[in-house]
Short mmCIF file of C-alpha atoms in Angstrom, two decimals:
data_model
loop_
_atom_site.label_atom_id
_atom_site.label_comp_id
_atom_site.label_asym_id
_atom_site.label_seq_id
_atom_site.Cartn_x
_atom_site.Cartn_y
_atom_site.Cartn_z
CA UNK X 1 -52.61 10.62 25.59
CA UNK X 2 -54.62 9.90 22.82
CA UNK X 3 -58.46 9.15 23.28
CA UNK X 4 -59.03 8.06 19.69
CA UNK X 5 -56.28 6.93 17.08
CA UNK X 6 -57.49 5.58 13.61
CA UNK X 7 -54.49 4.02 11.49
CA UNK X 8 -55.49 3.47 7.66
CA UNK X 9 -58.72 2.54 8.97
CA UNK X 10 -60.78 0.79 6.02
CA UNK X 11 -63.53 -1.00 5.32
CA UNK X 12 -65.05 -1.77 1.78
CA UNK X 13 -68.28 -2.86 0.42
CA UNK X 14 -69.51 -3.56 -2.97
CA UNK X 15 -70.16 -0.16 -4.14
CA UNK X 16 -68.41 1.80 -1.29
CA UNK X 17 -65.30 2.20 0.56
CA UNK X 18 -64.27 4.08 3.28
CA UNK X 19 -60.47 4.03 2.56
CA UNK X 20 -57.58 4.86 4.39
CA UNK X 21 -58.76 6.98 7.83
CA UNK X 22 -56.01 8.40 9.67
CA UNK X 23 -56.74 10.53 12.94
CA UNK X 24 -56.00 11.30 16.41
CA UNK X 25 -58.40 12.46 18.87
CA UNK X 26 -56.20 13.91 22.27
CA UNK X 27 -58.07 13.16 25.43
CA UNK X 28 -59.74 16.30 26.60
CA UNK X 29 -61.05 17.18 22.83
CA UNK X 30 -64.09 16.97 20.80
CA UNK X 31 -63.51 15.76 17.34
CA UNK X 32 -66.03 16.37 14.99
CA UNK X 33 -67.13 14.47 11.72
CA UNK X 34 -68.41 15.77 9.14
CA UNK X 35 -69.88 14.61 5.72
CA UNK X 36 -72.49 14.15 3.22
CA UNK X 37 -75.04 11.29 3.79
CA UNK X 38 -73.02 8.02 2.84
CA UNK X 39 -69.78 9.55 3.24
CA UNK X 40 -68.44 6.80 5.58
CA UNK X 41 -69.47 8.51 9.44
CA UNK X 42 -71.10 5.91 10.53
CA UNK X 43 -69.42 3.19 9.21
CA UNK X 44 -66.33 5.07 10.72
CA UNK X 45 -67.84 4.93 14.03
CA UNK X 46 -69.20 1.43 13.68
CA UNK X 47 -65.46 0.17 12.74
CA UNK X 48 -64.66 2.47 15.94
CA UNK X 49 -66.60 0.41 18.14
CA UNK X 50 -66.34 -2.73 16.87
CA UNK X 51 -69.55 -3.46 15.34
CA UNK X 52 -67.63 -3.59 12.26
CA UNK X 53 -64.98 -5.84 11.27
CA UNK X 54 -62.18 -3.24 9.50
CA UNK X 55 -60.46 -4.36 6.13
CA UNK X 56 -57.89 -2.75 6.99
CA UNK X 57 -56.22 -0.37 9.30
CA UNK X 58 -56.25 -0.36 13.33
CA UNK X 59 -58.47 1.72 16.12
CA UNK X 60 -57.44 2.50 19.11
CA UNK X 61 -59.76 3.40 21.63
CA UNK X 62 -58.48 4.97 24.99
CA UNK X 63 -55.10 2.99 24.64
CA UNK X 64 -56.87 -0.52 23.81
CA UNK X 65 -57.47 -2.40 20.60
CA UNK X 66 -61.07 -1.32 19.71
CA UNK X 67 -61.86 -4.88 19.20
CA UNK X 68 -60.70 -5.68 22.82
CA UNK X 69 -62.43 -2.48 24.28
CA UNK X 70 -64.22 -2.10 27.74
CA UNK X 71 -66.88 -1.01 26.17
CA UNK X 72 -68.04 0.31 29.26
CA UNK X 73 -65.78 3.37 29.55
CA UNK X 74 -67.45 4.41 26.12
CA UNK X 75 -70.74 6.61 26.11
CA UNK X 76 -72.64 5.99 22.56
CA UNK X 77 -75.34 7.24 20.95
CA UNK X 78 -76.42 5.84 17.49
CA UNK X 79 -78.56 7.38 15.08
CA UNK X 80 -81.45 5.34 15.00
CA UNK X 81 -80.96 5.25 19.53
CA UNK X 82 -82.33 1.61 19.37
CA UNK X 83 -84.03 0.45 22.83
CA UNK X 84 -86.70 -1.41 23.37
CA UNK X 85 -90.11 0.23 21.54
CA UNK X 86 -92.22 -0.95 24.67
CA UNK X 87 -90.06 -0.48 27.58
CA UNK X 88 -90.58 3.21 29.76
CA UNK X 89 -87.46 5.05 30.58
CA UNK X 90 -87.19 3.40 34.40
CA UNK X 91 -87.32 0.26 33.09
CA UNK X 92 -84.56 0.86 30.89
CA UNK X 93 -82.48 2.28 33.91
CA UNK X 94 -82.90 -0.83 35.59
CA UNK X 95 -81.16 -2.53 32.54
CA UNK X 96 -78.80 -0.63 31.76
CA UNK X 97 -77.43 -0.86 35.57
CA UNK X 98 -77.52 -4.42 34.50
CA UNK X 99 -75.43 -3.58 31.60
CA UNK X 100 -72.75 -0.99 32.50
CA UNK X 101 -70.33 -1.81 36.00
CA UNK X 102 -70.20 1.65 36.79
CA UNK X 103 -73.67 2.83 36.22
CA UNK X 104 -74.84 5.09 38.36
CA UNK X 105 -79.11 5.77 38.53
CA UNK X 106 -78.75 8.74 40.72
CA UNK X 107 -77.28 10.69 37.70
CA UNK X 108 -79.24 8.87 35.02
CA UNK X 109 -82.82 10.02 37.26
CA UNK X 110 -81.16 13.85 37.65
CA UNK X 111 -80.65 13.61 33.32
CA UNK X 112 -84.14 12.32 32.83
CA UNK X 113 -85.78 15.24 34.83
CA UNK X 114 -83.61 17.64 32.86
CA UNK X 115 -84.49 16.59 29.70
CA UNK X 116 -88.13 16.57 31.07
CA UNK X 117 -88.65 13.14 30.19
CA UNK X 118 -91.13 10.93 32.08
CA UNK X 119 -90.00 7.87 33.88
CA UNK X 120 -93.21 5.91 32.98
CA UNK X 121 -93.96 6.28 29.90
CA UNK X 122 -93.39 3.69 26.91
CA UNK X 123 -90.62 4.51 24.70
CA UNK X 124 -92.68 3.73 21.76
CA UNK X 125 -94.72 6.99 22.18
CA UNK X 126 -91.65 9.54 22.48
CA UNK X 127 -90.86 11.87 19.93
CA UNK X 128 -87.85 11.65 17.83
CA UNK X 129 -85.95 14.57 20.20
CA UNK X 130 -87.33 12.61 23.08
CA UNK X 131 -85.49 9.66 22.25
CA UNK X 132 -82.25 10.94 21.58
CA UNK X 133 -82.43 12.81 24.88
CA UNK X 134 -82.95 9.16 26.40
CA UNK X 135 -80.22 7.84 24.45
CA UNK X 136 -78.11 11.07 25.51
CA UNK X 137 -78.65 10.10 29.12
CA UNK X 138 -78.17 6.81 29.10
CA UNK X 139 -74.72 7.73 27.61
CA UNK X 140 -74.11 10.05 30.19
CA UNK X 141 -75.05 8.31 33.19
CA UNK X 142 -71.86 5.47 33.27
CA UNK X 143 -68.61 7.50 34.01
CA UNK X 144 -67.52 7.01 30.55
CA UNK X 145 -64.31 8.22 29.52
CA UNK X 146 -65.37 8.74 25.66
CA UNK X 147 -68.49 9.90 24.12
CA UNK X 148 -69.08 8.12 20.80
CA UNK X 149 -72.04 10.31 19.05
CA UNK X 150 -73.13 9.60 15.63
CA UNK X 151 -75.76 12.64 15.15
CA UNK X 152 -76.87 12.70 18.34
CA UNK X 153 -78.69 16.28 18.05
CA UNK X 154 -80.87 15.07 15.39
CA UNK X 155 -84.46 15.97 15.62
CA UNK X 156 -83.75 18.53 18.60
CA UNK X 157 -85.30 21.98 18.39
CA UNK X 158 -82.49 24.67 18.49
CA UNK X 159 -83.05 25.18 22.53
CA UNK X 160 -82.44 21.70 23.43
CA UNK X 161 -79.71 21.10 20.76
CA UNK X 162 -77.80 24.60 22.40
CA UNK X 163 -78.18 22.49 26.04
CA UNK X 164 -77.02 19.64 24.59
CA UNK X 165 -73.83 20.99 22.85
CA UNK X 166 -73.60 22.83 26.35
CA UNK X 167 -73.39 19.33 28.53
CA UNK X 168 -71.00 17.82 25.73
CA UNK X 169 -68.45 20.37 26.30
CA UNK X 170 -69.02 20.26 29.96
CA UNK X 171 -68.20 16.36 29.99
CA UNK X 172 -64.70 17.30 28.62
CA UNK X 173 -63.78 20.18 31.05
CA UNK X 174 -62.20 16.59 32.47
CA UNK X 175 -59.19 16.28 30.69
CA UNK X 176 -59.30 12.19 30.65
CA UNK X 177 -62.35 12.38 28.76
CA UNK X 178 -63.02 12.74 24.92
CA UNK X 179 -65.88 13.53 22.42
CA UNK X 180 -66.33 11.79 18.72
CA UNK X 181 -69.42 13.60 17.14
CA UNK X 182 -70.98 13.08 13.88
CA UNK X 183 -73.45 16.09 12.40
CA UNK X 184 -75.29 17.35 9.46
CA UNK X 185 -75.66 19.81 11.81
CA UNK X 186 -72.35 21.91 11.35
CA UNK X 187 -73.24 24.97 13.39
CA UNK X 188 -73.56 22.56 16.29
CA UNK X 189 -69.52 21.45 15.33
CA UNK X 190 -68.54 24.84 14.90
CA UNK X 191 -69.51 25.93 18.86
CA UNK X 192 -68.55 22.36 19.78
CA UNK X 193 -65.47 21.31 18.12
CA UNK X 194 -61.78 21.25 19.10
CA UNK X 195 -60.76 19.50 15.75
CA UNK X 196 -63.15 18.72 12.12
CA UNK X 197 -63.04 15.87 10.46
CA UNK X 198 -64.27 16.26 7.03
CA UNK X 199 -65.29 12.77 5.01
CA UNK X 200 -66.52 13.07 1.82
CA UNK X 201 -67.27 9.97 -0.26
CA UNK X 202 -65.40 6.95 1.75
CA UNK X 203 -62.15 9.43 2.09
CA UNK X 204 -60.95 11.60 4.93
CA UNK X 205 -60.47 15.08 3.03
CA UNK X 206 -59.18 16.64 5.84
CA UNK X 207 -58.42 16.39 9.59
CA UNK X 208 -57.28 19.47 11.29
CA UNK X 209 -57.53 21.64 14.47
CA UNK X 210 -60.88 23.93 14.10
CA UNK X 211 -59.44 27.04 14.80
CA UNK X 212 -56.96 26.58 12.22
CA UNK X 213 -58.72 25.25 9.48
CA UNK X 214 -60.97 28.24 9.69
CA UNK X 215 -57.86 30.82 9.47
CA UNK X 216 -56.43 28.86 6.71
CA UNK X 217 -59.24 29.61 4.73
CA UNK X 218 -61.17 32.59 3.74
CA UNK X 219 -64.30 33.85 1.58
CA UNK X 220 -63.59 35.53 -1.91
CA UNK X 221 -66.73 37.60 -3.21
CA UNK X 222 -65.85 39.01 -6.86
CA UNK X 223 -66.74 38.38 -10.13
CA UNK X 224 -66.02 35.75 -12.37
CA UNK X 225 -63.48 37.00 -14.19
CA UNK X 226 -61.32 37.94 -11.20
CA UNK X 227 -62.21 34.49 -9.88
CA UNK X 228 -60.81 32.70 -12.65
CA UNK X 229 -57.17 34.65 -12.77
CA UNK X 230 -56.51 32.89 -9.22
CA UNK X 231 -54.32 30.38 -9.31
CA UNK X 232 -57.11 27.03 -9.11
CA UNK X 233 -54.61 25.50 -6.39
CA UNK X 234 -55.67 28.26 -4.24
CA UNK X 235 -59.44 27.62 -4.95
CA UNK X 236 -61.06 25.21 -2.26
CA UNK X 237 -64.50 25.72 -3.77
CA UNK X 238 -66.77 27.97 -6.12
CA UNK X 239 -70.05 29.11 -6.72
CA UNK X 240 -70.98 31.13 -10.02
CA UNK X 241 -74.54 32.77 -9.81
CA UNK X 242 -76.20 35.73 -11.94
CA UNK X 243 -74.59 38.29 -9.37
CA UNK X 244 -70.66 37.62 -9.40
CA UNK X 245 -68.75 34.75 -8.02
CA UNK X 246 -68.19 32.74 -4.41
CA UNK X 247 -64.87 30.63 -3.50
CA UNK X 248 -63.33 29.50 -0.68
CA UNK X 249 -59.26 30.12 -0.97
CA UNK X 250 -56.50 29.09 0.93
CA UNK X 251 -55.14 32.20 2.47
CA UNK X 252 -51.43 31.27 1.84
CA UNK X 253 -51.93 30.65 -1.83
CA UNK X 254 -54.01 33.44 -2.62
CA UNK X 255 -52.66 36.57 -4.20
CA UNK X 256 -52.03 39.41 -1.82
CA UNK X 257 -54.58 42.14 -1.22
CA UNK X 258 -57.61 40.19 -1.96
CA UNK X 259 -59.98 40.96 0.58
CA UNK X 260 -61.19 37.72 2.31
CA UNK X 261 -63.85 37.50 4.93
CA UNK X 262 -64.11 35.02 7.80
CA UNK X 263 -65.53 31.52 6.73
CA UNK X 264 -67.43 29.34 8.47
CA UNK X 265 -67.42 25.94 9.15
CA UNK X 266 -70.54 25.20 7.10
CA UNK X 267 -69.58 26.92 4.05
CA UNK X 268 -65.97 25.44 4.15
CA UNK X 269 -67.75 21.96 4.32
CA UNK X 270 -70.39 23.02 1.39
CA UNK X 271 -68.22 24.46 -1.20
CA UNK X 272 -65.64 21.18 -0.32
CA UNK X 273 -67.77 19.30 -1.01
CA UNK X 274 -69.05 20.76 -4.38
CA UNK X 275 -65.36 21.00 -4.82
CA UNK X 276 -64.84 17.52 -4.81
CA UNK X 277 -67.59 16.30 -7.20
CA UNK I 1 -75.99 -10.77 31.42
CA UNK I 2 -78.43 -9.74 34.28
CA UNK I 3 -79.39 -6.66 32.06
CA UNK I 4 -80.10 -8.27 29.03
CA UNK I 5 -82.23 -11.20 30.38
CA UNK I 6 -84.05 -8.28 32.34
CA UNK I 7 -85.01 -6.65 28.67
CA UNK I 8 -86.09 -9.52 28.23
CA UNK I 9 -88.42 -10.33 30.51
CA UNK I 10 -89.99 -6.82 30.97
CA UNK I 11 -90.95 -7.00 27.26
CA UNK I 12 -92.30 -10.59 27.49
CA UNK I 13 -92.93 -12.17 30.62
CA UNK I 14 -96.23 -10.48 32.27
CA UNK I 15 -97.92 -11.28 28.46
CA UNK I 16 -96.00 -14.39 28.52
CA UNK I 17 -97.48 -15.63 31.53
CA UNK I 18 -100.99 -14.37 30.75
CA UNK I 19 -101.24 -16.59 27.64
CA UNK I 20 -99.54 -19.09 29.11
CA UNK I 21 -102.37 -19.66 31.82
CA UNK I 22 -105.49 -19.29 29.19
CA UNK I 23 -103.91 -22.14 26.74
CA UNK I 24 -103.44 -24.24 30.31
CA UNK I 25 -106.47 -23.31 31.39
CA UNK I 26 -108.47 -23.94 27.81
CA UNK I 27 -105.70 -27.31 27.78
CA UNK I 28 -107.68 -28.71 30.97
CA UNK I 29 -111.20 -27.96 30.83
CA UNK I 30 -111.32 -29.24 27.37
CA UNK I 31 -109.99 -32.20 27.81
CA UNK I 32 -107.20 -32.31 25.62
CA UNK I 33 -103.05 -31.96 25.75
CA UNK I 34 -103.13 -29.97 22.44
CA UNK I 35 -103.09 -26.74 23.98
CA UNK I 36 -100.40 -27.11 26.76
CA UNK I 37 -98.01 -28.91 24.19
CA UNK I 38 -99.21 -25.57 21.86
CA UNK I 39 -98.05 -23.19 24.77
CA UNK I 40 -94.59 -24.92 25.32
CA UNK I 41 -94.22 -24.93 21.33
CA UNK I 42 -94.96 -21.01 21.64
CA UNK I 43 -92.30 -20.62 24.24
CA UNK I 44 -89.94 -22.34 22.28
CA UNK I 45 -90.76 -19.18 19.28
CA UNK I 46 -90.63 -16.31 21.64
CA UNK I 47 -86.81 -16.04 21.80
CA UNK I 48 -87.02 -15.62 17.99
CA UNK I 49 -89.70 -13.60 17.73
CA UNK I 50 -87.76 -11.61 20.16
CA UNK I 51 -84.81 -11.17 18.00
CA UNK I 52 -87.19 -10.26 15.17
CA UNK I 53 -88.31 -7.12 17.38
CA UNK I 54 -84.58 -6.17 18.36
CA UNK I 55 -84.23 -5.77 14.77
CA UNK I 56 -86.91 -4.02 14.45
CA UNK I 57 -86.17 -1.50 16.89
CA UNK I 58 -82.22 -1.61 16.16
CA UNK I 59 -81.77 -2.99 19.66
CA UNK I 60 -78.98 -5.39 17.86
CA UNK I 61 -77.03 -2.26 17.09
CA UNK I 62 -77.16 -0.85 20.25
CA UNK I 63 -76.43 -3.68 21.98
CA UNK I 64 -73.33 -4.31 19.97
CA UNK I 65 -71.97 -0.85 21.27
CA UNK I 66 -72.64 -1.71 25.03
CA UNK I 67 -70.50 -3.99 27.07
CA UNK I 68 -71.77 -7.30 26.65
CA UNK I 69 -69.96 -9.57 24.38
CA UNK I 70 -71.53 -11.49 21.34
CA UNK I 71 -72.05 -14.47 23.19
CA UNK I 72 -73.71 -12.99 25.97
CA UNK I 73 -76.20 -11.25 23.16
CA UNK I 74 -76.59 -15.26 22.76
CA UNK I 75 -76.86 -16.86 25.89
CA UNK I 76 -79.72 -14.38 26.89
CA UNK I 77 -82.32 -15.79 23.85
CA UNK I 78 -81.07 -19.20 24.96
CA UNK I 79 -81.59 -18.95 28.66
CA UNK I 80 -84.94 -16.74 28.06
CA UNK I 81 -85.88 -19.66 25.82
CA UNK I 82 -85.23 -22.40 28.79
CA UNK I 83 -86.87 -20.23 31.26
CA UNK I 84 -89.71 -19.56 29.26
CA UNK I 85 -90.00 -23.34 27.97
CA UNK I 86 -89.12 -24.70 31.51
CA UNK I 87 -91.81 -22.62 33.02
CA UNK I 88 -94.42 -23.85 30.57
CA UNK I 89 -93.45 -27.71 30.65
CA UNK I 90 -93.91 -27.35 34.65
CA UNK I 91 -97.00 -25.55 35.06
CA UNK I 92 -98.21 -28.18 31.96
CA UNK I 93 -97.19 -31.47 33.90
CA UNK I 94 -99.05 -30.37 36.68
CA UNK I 95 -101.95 -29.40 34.76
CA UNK I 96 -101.56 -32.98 32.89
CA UNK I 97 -101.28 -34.45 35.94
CA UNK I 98 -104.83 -33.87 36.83
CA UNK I 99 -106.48 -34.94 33.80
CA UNK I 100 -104.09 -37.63 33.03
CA UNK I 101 -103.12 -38.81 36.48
CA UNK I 102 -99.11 -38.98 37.66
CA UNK I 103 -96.85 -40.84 35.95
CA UNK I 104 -99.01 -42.66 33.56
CA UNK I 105 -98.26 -44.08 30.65
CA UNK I 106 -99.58 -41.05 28.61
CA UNK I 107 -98.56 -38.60 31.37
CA UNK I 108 -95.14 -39.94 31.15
CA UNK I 109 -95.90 -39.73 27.01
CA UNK I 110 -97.25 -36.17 27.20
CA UNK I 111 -94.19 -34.65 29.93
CA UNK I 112 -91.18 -36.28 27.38
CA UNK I 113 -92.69 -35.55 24.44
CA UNK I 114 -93.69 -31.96 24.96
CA UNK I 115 -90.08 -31.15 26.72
CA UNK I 116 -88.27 -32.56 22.99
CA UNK I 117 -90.60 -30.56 21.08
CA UNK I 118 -90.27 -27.27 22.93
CA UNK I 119 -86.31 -27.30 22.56
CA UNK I 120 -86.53 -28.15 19.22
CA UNK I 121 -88.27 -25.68 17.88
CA UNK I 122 -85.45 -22.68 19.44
CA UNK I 123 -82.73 -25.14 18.31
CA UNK I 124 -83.66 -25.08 14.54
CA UNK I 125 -84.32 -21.41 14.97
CA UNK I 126 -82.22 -19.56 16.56
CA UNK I 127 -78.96 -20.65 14.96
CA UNK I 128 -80.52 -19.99 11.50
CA UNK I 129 -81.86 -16.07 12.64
CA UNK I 130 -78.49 -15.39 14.46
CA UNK I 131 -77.47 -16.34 10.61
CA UNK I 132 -79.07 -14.44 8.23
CA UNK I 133 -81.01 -11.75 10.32
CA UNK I 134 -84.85 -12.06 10.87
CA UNK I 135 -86.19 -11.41 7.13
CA UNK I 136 -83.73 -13.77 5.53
CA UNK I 137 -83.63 -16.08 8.48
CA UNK I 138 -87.50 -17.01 8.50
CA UNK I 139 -87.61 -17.71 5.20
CA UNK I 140 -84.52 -19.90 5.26
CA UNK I 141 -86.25 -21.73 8.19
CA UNK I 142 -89.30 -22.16 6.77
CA UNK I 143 -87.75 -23.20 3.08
CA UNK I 144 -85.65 -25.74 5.51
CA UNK I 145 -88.90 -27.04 7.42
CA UNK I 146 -90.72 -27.47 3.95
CA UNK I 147 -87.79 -29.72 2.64
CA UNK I 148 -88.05 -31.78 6.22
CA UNK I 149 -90.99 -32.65 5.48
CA UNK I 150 -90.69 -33.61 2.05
CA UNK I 151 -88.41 -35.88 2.94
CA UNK I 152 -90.61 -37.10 5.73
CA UNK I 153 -93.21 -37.53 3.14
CA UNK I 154 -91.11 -39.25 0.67
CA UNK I 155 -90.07 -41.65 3.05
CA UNK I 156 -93.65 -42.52 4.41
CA UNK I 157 -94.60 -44.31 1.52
CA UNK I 158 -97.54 -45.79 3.54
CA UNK I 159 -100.24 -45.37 6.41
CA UNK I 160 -98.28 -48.25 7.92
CA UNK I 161 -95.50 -46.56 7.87
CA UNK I 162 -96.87 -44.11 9.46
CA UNK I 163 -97.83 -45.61 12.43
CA UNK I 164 -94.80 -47.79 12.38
CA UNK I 165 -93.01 -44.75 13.20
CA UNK I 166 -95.17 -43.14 15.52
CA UNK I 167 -94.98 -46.30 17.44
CA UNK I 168 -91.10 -46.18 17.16
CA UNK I 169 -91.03 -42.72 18.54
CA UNK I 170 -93.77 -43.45 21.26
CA UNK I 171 -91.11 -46.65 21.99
CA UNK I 172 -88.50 -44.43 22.96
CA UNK I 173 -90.20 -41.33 23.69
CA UNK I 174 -87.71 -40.98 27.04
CA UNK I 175 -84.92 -40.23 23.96
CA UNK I 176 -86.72 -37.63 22.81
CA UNK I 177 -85.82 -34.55 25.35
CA UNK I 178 -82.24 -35.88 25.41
CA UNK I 179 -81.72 -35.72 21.65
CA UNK I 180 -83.83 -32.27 21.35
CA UNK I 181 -81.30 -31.34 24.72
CA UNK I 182 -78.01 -32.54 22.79
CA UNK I 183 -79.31 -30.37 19.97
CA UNK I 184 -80.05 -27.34 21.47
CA UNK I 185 -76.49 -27.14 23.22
CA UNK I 186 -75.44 -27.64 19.55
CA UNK I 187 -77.73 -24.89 18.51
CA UNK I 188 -76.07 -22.67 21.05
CA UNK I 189 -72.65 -23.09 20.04
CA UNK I 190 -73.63 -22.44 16.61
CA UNK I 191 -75.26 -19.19 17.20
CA UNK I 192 -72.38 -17.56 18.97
CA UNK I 193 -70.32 -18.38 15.84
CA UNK I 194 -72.77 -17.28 13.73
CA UNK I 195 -73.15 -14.21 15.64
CA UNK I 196 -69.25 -13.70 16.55
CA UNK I 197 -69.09 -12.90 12.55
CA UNK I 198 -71.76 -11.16 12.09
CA UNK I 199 -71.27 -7.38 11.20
CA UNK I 200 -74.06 -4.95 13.62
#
């Protein structure tokens, strides 16, 4: 079963369109989205949880019509996390129990100690990393069967973001359960990620199992000359600099016997997107 | 529902009630009904300043992405309104009551009068925030006030007048709370529509 489908998803604006987003997210996967700033991730996750009204296109989330989702088998966490500036972390327990049928403090008190965050003080006065930890435990703390996270490791320092990525993968050792994450931060993806994603400019460039997308491609180092007698179908991506030439290739269009590293998740989504403008 | 008016009340109601007993307080020993009808007007702009600080702190986002529905986003400014104006009003007719005696005439004056104008003010609100979002919605309200009363002025063309009126509304003063109560169901139903289309 599917834990995310998007269907020509599309939403437009007057100077920007996310057009045409087709993807399927299998229940015990992360999916991971990835794009430049404005490139259509939050809007796609917005239209995912119908705080958005799509255009165009269908979402369905965990087998219902996102705009008739129980919202309360979804665990989100928005970029800007959004509670209440004056309200302490207990007090926001006590609401969201409130809030969510199947809420459960016990859990919610455990995440709050891990993420060393204290019960009683105002939210107002947390750091940025603080308050996505919050948000991260509030998301946590409801049985959900989907984690909606739109750059939830934002503002974490490299030790916390690694425990993080750590507790997202744990949630899907459950097979019913599913992760959507949006990040700038693509090493994060890369550790995290059963399938990428990639939006660039309102379009979906590419959506593809991680492991394959990364053997599809691979890193040409040469010079620019020997660059340029590739076939361009085969080129992804280039960089030209004083010292030879960069591209990302497709492995089955490139010539044989070129010798092609390993690329990486972040380069594939840098030179794409160069690519593309 | 119980969550939301919860948020509510933790971020309002201990500073809420603190105010509310100095203008009471202030209302009785000087002598005069301005301040309680002033702290039941302020009641009646709390849900709306409220919605102003969920903006603030993207709270409306958020709360689009949990399960509550639109409506319920609604009902909780509405009920936190009644509660808040409800409480006021009582504590104030008591309060009146002692300076003014029960059920006198301007007792009776002061407890209809105060109850219409503390539902209107949400009612003309509320419906016009849920609208156009804080920024855009207090400016719409205020640009709407300002043409009330031009009109109001227009019409008044004399002192007479004036009083005429005020008489006419002291005359059937009891109307008052019902109309401002027929208007803020009307208010309500408008919000959730407004809201219902509103993109988060």
């Amino acid at each position: 079963m599917n834990a995310l489908e998007l269907n020509g998803l599309c939403k437009r604006w007057p100077g920007f369109s996310l057009e045409d987003v087709t993807l399927a997210l299998p229940a015990g996967c992360i999916l991971g989205l990835v794009g430049e700033n404005g490139a259509g991730k939050t809007t796609t996750i917005k239209l995912i949880l119908n705080m958005l009204r799509a255009d165009g296109g269908s979402a369905t989330v965990l087998g219902q019509d996102a705009a008739a989702l129980d919202k309360n088998d979804v665990g989100v966490v928005l970029d800007e996390a959004g509670l209440p500036q004056g309200l302490n972390p207990g007090q926001i327990g006590r609401i969201m129990s409130g809030i969510f049928r199947n809420w459960d403090a016990a859990c919610y008190a455990r995440y709050l100690d891990r993420f060393e965050l204290p019960h009683g003080k105002p939210y107002k006065a947390f750091s940025r990393g603080m308050k996505m930890k919050l948000a991260i435990a509030i998301a946590l703390s409801h049985n959900a069967r989907l984690l909606v996270l739109d750059e939830p490791t934002g503002g974490l320092d490299p030790v916390v973001r690694d425990e993080i990525v750590e507790l997202f993968s744990e949630f899907t050792r459950d097979a019913d359960r599913a992760v959507l994450i949006s990040s700038h931060i693509v090493s994060d993806l890369e550790k995290l990620c059963d399938y990428i994603a990639f939006l660039h400019k309102g379009r979906l460039v590419l959506f593809e199992e991680k492991d394959a997308l990364l053997e599809r491609y691979g890193l040409l180092r040469c010079d620019a000359s020997a660059l340029d007698a590739i076939d361009p179908g085969a080129v992804v991506g280039r960089r030209d600099s004083a010292y030879g030439a960069e591209a990302i290739v497709r492995r089955g269009a490139a010539p044989a016997g070129l010798a092609l590293s390993p690329v990486g998740l972040e380069e594939l989504f840098i030179f794409m997107t160069k690519g593309a403008r | 529902m119980k969550g939301l008016l919860q948020k509510e009340f933790y971020q309002l109601w201990g500073w809420w009630l603190v105010s509310l007993g100095i203008f009471l307080a202030v209302s009785t020993l000087s002598g005069t009904s301005f301040y309680a009808v002033f702290a039941i007007l302020m009641a009646g702009m709390l849900p709306g300043s409220m919605l102003s600080q969920d903006e603030q702190c993207r709270w409306d986002s958020y709360a689009g992405a949990l399960p509550v529905s639109r409506a319920q986003l609604v009902a909780a400014k509405y009920l936190i309104a009644l509660i808040l104006i409800g409480t006021a009003w009582l504590l104030a007719c008591v309060t009146q009551a002692i300076r003014l005696g029960l059920f006198t005439r301007e007792w009776v004056l002061y407890v209809t009068f105060s109850l219409g104008v503390g539902l209107l003010c949400p009612s003309l609100l509320l419906p016009i925030l849920f609208k156009f979002g804080s920024t855009k919605g207090r400016v719409a309200y205020l640009i709407g006030l300002g043409a009330l009363f031009g009109v109001v002025a227009a019409l008044s063309v004399s002192a007479e007048d004036g009083m005429a009126f005020l008489g006419y509304l002291q005359a059937h003063a009891a109307l008052f709370p019902l109309v401002s109560a027929a208007l803020f169901a009307v208010s309500w139903r408008l919000s959730v529509a407004f809201y219902q289309r509103r993109e988060l």
